[in-house]
Amino acid sequence: MNDIPTRPKRRTGPRARLLLGGVCAVLIATSSVAVATFAHAELGGSPGTTLKAAAERSGRYFGAAMGGDRLSDSGFLTIANREFDMMTAVNEMKPDATEPNSGQFDFRAGDAIYNWAVQHGMRVRGHTLAWHAQQPRFWGSLSGSALRAAMIEHINGVMAHYQGKLAYWDVVNEAFAENGSRRSSNLQATGNDWIEVAFRTARAADPGVKLCYNDYNIESWTYAKTQGVYNMIKDFKARGVPVDCVGLQTHFTGGSSLPGNFEQTLSSFAALGVDVALTEADVTNASTSQYQGLTQACMNVPRCVGITTWGIRDSDSWRGSENPLLFDRNSNPKSAYTAVLNALNAAATTVPGSSASPSTSTSASPSRSASASASTSASGSPGTGEQGACTATFRMVNPWDGGFQGEVTVVNNGSTTLNGWTVRLTLASGQTLVNLWNGSNTGTSGAISVRNASYNGSVGGHGSTSFGFVVNGSSNTAPGSISCSSP
């Protein structure tokens, strides 16, 4: 079993955190077909009737966290499938779970959650690669350069397995103290550059995933810890360290713990050139005003890309006695659910450039271990279609029996800006498109077309953008007859 880490519930200090969901793999066979949810409808469309539909109107996601034990919980799975379009593993992708012994990786538990999520039309956040808690046991006997090397090897090994499959990775988790200085830890003792090294290693291991720093108690703009993290991100962006997003965990107590300057915090981080996300939200007694406020703050900041609650029902929560989630123990939505839904539907901003390529490092990254070679998962040859102004290239992200997750990259072939694009492709017989993001589709089977979303139709000279999708059906055959055109 995992050691139970400690972390603060409130700003006044740390308390024990009970994380539901073991690291043991719970493997199940599922024949459920994902409910069709087509992301990124226009703001002028009909209001969404689920959390994910409402969030997708503005190009955002609404996610949840789950442990492997929830894979056999039909009540949890029913709500997850209906309401959420992003999933985070509670423990199953953490360092102790994925590398129990030096160089020996075990992805069964993480893969079980990942496979269920993508087969039900969701994307996945990776959590986490480097943390002072829940480390591989053998790290306890290491220090200095040996521990640094172990961290690099761990990042390379895990990211090689999930290369091209995840939307985000929490590369480093909870590395700051409450006074704004670096947290004292064995990783910090390897040198103050350990966080930078972790991000550069991660970018070299997977050029396509968004890389995030994640922490708690960084919601108030005037709080010392917030300023410490902000200054690190500002420095990283100035020096070309590849950080793409900041995750604010958003664990709020009831009453007045939602800072009045929360939106300022989000917009200040975003102004540095990173996305922001609310990654582990829960609120004591599911305060309606607190949930409405945190959601509204995110909706007011264009680069706030989404919200994740840490669990779905109160019975799933590490703070279960405080009843902090949007659904009660009987799976009924609370009044806070309605407040969040309304705030999502009322979003006045859309996420700009959410399909832009992740940042790249401007200096050399630590080399990848020879034992951590990247895996390939393509089923069928990637397809490329070109029609003058643009080129569309398909990549198989993750296939399974009866479906796959794919990605299409649209490249502007010219030196002038491309104003709008449409990709056409043909799905194999028996296949159905069940989810799509960063675009708008016409048709769900056979010959379909995908046009740009409102925020990624403008592609600079020789630039690119991409959209992703999930297909279910009788096979995992890659689509054919791919073409790209521009008005």
Phi, psi and omega in degrees: 000157176288148164293147178272114181286164175249145177198158182286142167273325184235170183290349185277347178157171185279148170224167182293140177252124176263113181261117178280146179105107182284172179270354179288139181290133173242102187260125179227155173264136181228139178247008182295145176256134183297143174290137183291120176223117185253113192288158168068045169293163181287154181298334181281356182284184181294144178301145177287144180258358172232165181301315183292320180295320179292319179293320184293340177301330181250017177081017181253174174240161170230117188241176177215167175249144179218148171262164182300331180293340180282351178293345176249014182253099186297326179296315177299312185295325179297313180292317181302314182294325183281322195254339193238148179233011174218140181229142176237133175283132182295306183236341198286348176247009179284162187304318183291332181280325186269340178223075183295332177226155185305120177074001179249106185261147180225107184254008187299316182291316178295320180295326180298317178290315180302312183297317179298317184297309185289330177289347177246028170076020182254159166262171187227136170264133175274133184213113359218169186258321182223123187205153179285344181247167177047048177272158171307139186302325184290344176296336182296338179262005183249157175202170175057222184296330180293318178291320178301315179297321179296321178298314180298315180296323179295312180301314179299316182295314182290317183289332175297320180294320184259016183303128177077003186256335188255155177277320183218153168233128166282095186291311180234137185237127166057058184260005183242148175273168184295335181274006177091358177268172177293141176294139175286120181204169178295328177290318177299327181291346177281351180134146186295346181271009187297325180291316177302315179299320179299317181291320179293322177297316181297318180295319178296326183284327180212099183291346189260346185268149175283131184255127189237149164258134187233135180201164177253165180057037173237029183271331180271125185298328184270357182284141185301320182294319177302315181294325177297313179294317180303314182295325176295313181296319178300316178296316180299314181295323180293328184259005177078020174288130190283082173244129186253338186202158175240126177261123175258116189296326173062048171273105185250141168275169181288174176082252191243024185278348172285112184295144176294341181256020184301316179298323177298321177299312181299314183290330179291316175297316182299327180295343177282351180098026177236154169286157172234151180212148173266111199257341184215041192296135167200150187222128180310129180059020177048049180309121182299316182293323179293314179296318179297319183293316181292324178292315181298320179300316178296316182295336181276351182247111186306326182270011170276106195272344180174173182230136173237131172265144185274076187115180180239306180256161178303328180289349177267352193273146171290348177244040189306324182292345180263000177048059193264002188252179189278346179236141180278183185293343178261015177071018178271137176291144179265177177296331178296328176301312180297321179297319178293315180302315181295320179293322177296316180292336182270006182306131180260354181237154172245158182282117180277139172057033183291347177258012178294155182294143176299161182296155177243150180282144181261003175219170187299145178255156176304144184289151178280142177294141179297335181276355183245052181290148182290142178266155176244148185226013184291137174244105189092157184285142174300144180254148177228133177231139182226136175217077174076264191289334185216160177237139177242128181236127180268141174228129176281116181274312183202113177262156171212170178297111179095023176164180178194162168251129182232166178221139175241127177259128178257123182246131173283117183282347185253180181265349177258160184296135176272123182251084180098144180210155175223130177251135176243138178209164182237123177277150179294159179303134179089357179264148179225133174286123183246345178201145178210140179228155182065031176185178179227124187260154168239118184091152180233359178210161181064227179280120179235161175232148179231120176257164182298154170283176184294338188253354183231023178281336179268112182240120182298167181307125181060017177271183182211162171213178182207160170224156181236162181199163178236135180238134171243158178156210188273352183202172174247031179296134179293150179293156180238182177053049182276130177218159180226137177219160179225142180304000000 
